[in-house]
XYZ file of C-alpha atoms in Angstrom:
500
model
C 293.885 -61.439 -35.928
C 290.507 -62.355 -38.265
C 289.369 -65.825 -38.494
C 287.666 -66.712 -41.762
C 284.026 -67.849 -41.216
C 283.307 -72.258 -41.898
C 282.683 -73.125 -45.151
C 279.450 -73.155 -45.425
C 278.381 -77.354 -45.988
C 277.223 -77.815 -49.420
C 273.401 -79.559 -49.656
C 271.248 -81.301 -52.214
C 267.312 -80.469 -51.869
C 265.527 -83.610 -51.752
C 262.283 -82.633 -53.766
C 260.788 -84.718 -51.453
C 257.899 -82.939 -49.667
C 258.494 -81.904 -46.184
C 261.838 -83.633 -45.917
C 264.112 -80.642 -46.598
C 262.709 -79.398 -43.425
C 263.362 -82.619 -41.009
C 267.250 -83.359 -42.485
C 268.105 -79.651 -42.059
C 268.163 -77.986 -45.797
C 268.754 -81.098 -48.201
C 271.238 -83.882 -48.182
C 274.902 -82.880 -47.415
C 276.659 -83.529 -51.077
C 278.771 -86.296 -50.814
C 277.558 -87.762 -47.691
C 277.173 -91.529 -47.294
C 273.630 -91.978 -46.391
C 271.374 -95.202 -45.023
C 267.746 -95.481 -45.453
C 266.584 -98.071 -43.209
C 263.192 -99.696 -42.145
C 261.396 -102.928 -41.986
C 259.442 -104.679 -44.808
C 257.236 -102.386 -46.532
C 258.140 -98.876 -44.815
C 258.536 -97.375 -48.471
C 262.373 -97.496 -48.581
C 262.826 -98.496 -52.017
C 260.187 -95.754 -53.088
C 261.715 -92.820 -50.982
C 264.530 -94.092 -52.604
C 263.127 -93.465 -56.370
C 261.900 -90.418 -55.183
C 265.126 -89.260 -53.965
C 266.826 -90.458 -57.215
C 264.562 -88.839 -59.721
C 264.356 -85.699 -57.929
C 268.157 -85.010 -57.643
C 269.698 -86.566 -61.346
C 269.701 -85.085 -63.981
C 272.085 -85.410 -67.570
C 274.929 -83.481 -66.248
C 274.541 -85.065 -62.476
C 273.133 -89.039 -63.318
C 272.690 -91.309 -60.767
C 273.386 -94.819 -60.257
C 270.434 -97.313 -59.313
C 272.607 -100.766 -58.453
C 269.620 -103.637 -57.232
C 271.475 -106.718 -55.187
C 267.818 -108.148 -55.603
C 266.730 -111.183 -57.227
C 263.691 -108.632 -58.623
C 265.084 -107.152 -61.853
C 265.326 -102.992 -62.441
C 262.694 -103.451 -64.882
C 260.461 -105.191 -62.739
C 261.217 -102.523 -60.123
C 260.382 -99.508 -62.437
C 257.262 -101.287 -63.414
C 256.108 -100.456 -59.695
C 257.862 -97.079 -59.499
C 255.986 -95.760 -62.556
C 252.656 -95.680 -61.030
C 254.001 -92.837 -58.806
C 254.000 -88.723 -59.995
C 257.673 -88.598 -59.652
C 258.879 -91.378 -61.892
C 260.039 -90.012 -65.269
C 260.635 -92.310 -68.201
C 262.707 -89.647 -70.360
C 265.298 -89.938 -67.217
C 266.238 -93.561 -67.833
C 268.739 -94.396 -69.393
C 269.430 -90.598 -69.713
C 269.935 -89.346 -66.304
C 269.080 -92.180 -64.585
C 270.974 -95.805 -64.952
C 270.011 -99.076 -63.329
C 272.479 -102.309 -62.845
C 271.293 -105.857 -61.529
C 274.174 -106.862 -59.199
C 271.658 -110.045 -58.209
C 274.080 -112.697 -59.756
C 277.645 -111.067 -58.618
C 275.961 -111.175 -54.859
C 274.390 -113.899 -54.617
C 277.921 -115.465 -55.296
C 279.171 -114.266 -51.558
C 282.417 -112.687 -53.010
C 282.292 -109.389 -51.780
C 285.581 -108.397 -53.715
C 283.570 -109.410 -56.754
C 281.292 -107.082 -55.772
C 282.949 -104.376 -55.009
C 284.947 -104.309 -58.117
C 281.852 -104.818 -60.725
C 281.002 -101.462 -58.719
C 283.605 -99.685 -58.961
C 283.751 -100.850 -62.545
C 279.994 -99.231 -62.637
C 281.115 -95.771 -61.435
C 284.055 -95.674 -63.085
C 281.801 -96.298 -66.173
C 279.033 -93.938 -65.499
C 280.578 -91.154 -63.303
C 277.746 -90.515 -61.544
C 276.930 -87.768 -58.698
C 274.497 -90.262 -56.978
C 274.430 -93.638 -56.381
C 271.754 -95.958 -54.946
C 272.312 -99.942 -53.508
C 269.048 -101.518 -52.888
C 269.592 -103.880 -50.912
C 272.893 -103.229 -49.003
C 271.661 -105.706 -45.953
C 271.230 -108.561 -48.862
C 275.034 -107.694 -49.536
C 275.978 -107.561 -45.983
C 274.089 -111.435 -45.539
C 275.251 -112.942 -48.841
C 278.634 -114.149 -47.771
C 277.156 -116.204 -44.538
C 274.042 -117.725 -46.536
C 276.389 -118.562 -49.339
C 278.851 -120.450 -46.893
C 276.185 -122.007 -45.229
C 274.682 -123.298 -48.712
C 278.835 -124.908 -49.185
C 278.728 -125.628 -45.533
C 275.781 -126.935 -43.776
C 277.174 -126.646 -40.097
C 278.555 -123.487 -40.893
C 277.692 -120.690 -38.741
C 280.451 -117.858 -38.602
C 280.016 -114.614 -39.750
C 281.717 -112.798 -42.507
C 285.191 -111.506 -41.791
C 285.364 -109.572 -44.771
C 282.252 -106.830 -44.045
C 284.049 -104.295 -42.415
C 286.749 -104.459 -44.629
C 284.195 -104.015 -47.651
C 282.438 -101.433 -45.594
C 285.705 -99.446 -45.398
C 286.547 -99.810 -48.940
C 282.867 -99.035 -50.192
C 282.838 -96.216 -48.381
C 286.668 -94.831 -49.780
C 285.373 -95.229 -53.254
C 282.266 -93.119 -52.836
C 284.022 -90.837 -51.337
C 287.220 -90.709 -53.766
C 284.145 -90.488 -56.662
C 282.855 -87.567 -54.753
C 279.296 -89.384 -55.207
C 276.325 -88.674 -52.863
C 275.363 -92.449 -51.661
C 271.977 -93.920 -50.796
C 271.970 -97.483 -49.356
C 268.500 -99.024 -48.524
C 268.321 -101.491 -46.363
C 266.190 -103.479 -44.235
C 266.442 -103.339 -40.430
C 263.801 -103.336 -37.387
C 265.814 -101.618 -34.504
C 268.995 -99.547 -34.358
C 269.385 -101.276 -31.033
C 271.916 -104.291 -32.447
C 275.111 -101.280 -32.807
C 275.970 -102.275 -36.382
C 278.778 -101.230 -37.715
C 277.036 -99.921 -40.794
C 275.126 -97.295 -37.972
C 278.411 -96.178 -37.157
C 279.974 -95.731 -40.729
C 277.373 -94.025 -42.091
C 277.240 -90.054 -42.200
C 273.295 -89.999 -42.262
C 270.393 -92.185 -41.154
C 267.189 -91.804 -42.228
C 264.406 -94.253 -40.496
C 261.385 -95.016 -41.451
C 258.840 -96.711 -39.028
C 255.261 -98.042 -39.258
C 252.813 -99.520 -36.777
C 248.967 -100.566 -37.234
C 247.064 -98.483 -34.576
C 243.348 -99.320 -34.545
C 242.726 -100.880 -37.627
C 245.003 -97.715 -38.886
C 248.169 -97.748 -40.332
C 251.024 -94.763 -39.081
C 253.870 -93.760 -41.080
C 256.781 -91.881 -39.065
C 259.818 -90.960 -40.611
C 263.074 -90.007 -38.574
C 266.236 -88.756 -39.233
C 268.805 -90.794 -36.472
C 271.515 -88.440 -37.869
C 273.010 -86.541 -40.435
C 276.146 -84.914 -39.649
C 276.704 -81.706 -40.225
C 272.957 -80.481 -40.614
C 270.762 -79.327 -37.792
C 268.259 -81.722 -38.131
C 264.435 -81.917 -36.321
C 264.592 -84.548 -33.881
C 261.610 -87.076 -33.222
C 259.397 -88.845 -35.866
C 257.635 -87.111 -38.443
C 254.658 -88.654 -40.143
C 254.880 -89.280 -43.588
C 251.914 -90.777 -46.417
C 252.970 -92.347 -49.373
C 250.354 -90.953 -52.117
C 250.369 -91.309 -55.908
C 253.393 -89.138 -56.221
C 255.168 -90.200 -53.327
C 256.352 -89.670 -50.518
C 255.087 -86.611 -48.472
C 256.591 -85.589 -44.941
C 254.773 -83.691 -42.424
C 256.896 -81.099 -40.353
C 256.145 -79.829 -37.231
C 255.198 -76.166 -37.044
C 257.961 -73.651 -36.664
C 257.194 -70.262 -34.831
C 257.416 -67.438 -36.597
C 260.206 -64.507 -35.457
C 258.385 -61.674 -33.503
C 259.440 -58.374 -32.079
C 257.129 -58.660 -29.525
C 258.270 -61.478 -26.699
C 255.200 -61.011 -24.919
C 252.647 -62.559 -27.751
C 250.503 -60.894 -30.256
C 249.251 -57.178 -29.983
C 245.861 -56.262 -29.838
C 243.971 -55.587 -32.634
C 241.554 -52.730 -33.432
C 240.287 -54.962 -36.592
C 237.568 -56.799 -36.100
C 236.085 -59.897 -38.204
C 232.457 -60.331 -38.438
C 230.263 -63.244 -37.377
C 227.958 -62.740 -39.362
C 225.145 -62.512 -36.942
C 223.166 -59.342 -36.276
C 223.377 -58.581 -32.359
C 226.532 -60.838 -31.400
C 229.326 -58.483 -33.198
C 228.487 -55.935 -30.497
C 228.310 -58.843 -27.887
C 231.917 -59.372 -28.717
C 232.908 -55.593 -28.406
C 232.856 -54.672 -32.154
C 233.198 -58.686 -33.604
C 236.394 -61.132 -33.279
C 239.508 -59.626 -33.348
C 241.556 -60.573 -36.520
C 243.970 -63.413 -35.887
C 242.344 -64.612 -32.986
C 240.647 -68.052 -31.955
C 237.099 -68.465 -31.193
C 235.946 -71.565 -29.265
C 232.310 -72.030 -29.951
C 231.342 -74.510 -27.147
C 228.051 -76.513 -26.664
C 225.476 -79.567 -26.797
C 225.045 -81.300 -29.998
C 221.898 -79.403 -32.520
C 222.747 -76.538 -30.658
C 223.394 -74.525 -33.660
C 227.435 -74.552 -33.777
C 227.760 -75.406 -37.352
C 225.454 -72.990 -38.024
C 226.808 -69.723 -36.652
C 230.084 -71.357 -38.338
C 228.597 -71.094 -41.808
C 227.643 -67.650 -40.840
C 231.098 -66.954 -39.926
C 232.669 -67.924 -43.445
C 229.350 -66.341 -45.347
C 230.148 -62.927 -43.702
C 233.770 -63.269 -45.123
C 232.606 -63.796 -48.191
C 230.311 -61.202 -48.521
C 233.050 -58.620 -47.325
C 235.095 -60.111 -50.251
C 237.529 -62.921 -48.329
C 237.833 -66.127 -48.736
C 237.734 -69.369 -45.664
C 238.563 -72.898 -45.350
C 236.821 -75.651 -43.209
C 238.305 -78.509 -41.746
C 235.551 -81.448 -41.706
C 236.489 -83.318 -39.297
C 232.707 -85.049 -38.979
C 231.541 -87.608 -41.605
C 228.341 -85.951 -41.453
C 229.270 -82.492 -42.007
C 230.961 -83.463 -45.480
C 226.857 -84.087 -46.255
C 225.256 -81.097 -44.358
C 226.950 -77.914 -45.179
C 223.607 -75.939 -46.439
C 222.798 -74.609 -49.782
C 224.622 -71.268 -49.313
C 227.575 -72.813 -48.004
C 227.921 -75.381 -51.276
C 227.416 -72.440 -53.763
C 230.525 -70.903 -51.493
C 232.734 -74.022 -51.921
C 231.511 -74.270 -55.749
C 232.638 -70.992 -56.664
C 235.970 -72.069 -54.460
C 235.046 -68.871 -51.843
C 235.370 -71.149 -48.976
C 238.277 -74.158 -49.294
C 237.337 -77.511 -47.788
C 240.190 -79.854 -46.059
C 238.537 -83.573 -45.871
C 240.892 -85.766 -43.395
C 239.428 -88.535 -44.671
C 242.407 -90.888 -43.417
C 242.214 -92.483 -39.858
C 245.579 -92.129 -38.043
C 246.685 -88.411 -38.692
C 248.928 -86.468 -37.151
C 248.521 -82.479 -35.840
C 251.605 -81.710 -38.410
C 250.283 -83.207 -41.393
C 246.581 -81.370 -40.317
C 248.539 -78.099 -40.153
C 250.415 -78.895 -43.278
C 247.042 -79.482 -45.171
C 245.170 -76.231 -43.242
C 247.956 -73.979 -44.150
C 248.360 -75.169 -47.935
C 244.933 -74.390 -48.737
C 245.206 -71.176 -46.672
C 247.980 -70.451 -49.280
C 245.809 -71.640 -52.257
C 243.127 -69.301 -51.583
C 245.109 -66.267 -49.565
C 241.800 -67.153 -47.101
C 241.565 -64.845 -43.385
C 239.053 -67.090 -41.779
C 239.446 -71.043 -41.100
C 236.968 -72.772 -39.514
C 237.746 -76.337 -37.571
C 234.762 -78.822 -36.919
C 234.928 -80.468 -34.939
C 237.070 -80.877 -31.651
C 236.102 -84.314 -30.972
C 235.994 -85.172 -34.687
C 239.606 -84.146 -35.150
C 240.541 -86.018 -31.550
C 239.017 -89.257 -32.997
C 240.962 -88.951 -36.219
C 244.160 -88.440 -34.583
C 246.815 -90.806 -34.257
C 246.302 -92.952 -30.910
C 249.960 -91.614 -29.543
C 248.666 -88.114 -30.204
C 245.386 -88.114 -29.016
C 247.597 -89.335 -25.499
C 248.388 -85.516 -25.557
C 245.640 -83.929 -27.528
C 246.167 -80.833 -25.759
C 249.967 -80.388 -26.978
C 248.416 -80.806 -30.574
C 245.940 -78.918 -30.526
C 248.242 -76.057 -28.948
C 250.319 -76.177 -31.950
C 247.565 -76.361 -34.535
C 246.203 -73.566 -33.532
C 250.032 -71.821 -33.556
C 250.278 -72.769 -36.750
C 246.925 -71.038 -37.743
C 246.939 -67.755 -35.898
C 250.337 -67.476 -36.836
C 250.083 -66.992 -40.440
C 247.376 -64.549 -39.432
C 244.160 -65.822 -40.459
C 240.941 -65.896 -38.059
C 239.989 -68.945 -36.505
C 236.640 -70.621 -35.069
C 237.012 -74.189 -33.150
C 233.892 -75.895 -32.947
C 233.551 -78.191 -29.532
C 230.722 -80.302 -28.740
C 229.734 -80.817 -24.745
C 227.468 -82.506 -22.774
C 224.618 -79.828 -21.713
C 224.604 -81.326 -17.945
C 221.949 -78.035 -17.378
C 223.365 -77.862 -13.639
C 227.244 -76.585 -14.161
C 228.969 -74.941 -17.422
C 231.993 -76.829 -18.748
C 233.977 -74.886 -21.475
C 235.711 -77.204 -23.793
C 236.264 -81.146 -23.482
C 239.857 -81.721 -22.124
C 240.873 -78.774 -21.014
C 241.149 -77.270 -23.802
C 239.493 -73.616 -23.245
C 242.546 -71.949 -22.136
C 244.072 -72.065 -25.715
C 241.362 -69.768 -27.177
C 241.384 -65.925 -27.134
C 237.714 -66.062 -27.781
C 234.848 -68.503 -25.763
C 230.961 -68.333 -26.631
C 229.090 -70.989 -24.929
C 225.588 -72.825 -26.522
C 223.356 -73.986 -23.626
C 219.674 -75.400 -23.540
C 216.781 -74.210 -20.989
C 213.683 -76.160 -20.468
C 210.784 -73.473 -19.957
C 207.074 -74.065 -20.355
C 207.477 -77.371 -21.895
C 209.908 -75.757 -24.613
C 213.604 -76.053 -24.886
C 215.435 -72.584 -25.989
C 218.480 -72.124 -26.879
C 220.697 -69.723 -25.056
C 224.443 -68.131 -25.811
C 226.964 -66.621 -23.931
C 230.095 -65.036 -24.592
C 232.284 -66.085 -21.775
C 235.474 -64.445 -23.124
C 237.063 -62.541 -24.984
C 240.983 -62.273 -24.404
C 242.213 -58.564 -24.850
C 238.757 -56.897 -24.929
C 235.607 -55.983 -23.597
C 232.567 -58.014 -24.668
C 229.059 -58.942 -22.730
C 228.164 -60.646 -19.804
C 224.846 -61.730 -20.892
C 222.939 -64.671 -21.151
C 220.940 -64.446 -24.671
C 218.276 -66.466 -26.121
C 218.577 -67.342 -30.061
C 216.657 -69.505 -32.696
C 217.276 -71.353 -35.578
C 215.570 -71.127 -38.855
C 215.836 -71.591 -42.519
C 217.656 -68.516 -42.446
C 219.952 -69.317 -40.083
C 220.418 -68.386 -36.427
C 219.100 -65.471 -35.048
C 219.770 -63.829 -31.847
C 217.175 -63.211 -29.541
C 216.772 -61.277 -26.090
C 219.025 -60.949 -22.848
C 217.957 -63.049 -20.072
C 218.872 -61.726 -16.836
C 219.515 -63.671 -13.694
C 221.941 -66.532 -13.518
C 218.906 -69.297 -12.651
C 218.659 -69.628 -16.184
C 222.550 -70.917 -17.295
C 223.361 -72.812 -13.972
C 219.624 -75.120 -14.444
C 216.281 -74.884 -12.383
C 213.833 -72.024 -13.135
C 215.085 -69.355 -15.876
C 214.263 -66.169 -15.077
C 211.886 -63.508 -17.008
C 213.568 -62.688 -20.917
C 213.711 -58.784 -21.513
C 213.167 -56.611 -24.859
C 209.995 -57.814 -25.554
C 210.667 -61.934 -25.408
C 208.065 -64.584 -25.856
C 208.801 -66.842 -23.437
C 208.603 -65.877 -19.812
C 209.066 -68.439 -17.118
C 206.474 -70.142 -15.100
């Protein structure tokens, strides 16, 4: 006995950045839908979005407004945004005021002007902005006959019912937007409704945050949580979280014989042969230690070996300080340059931006600087857990294959060695550490690598400088006086500097 496999559910794509992703595919065709949110989520725009994306002549949709503000009024706003398309309307795309019919109360009045609508139009989509103004205009109305009135309307689930049988007799896909602040109160509308889609926003240090969740939407596997979301000048974009790539091997990635250059004479061979390709570096140290600088090395060496890079500027001031080589790079759009200007971000829309111009330019290096810019840019709820993000930022990154270098600023304490703020060293494959050591009235600057995950590299404490052509590594100083504070010992090879 064979059983014949589910038909498979059909789904609408959105066209909506980064939703597909978070509502499982698309929209299930002919699913009754609710897009919900308080005053000034972006409802009525996701809602445009949505509408413009899917109609088109032989699939129109319906735009029906129970608002006192008129459709033209509305698409007057909507027309500032990339999505809006004026050869849709009236085309693809039809809008009816139901403002007067509603504000009457009579919900069978309503209900028949739209089934009068659809029966007119025929369309495959159909939008009512606002259903909640629906759902209250029978109980203001009676209160505006009545003055002690205070009962509800009988009729709503009834018109609920019957709203939802002609939809679904019209095989229509149906948007309502309405306004709500918590899913907490058990409407019925909740309940009716095949999918929910929330949006959510909260002011977070002078910041606002966007999130975007799908409640449910049966049928589809959806990604559970809230996602953050911007609204732009075309619209709507969601941010979803990384998704692992499939590997044969359970155990992580293989070593690689590849190596990446740092661009540095001396500290290739202090690595064991350079970075290996796809791994992380986490370049660790005080602040004018020279971090940014062996980064621009790091993305100069690419170039010259023909690949391209992106950098992350976290830092205000690095957007102003990248060095003359380094601007010719970006100029001639070698090296790609993500500003996060906006306060509030989240790691998912970081990885989404990272990875899109990783794309763009087919780049194999990425650098990210800083650590404690990107912490103070991130949203307060995910700075809570900043190692979680930045555990899946750098998934995201190493995944997709490209070579990575994580800039971290510490406090040089001279008396113990700290890694990374927060914890954070584990998650690299790769450490070098920046230190400073007071000798003879001078302060040098010293490196060490301190790991190198899958590979042999140097033990040695080296001395470097910094000069208009960059940074240049030194001598080997042996002893450990030297990294854990007090008296450094002598520097070999022929150094300049020997200690008192």
């Amino acid at each position: 006995m064979t059983h014949d496999a589910p038909a498979a559910l059909p789904y609408l794509p959105t066209r909506v950045p980064g939703l597909d992703a978070i509502v499982g595919g698309g929209v299930p065709e002919g699913s009754f839908n609710l897009i919900a949110g308080s005053c000034g989520t972006g409802k009525t725009t996701l809602a445009h979005q949505l509408m413009f994306g899917l109609a088109t002549p032989e699939r129109t949709a319906l735009y029906i407004s129970s608002l006192g503000e008129s459709p033209l009024k509305m698409l007057q706003h909507q027309q500032q945004f990339g999505f809006f398309n004026l050869d849709q309307v009236n085309r693809s795309v039809h809008l009816v005021n139901l403002a007067l019919t509603s504000s009457s109360g009579n919900l069978n009045q309503v209900l028949e002007q739209i089934h009068r609508e659809v029966e007119l139009r025929k369309p495959a989509f159909v939008f009512i902005d606002s259903f909640r103004s629906l759902w209250l205009a029978p109980s203001l109305a009676q209160k505006a006959s009545q003055p002690n009135g205070t009962s509800a309307n009988p009729g709503m689930p009834d018109f609920l019912y019957r709203l939802n049988l002609l939809m679904s007799s019209w095989q229509t896909t149906t948007f309502l937007v309405a306004e709500y602040f918590t899913t907490s109160n058990d409407d019925l509308l909740f309940t009716v409704v095949d999918g929910l889609i929330w949006l959510h926003q909260t002011v977070q240090e002078n910041a606002v945050s966007r999130k975007l969740e799908v409640v449910k939407m049966r049928g589809q596997p959806t990604l559970p949580g809230r996602h953050t979301f911007r609204i732009t000048a075309h619209g709507l974009s969601v941010f979803a979280p990384y998704q692992p790539l499939p590997t044969m091997n359970q155990w992580g990635r293989l070593p690689t014989l590849d190596r990446a250059s740092l661009g540095i004479a001396g500290l290739d061979h202090l690595l064991g042969g350079g970075l290996p390709r796809g791994h992380s570096l986490l370049v660790a140290g005080p602040s004018g230690s020279g971090k940014s600088t062996m980064a621009a090395a790091f993305l100069s060496a690419g170039a010259r070996a023909g690949e391209t890079g992106v950098i992350a500027a976290f830092e205000q001031r690095q957007r102003h300080a990248r060095g003359l080589e380094m601007a010719a790079l970006i100029k001639a759009d070698r090296v790609g340059v993500v500003d996060t200007t906006p306060m509030a971000l989240s790691v998912d829309e970081i990885s989404t931006l990272l990875v899109a111009e990783v794309d763009r330019l087919n780049a194999t290096r990425v650098v990210i600087d800083s650590l404690s810019g990107l912490e103070m840019l991130l949203a307060a709820d995910v700075r809570a857990d900043f190692r979680v993000a930045l555990s899946r930022l750098l998934a995201a990154l190493t995944d997709i294959g490209v070579t990575v270098m994580i800039i971290s600023e510490i406090e040089d304490r001279y008396n113990d060695l700290r890694l990374s703020p927060s914890g954070t060293a584990f998650m690299a494959d790769a450490i070098i550490v920046h230190r400073y050591v007071e000798s003879s009235g001078h302060l040098l600057r010293m490196l060490l690598v301190a790991k190198v995950r899958g590979s042999w590299h140097s033990n040695e404490l080296h001395q470097f400088h910094i000069d208009n052509e960059g940074l240049h590594l030194d001598a080997a100083l042996h002893g450990h006086e030297g990294l854990l504070g007090g008296r450094p010992a002598a520097l070999s090879h022929g150094a300049r500097v020997t200690a008192p």
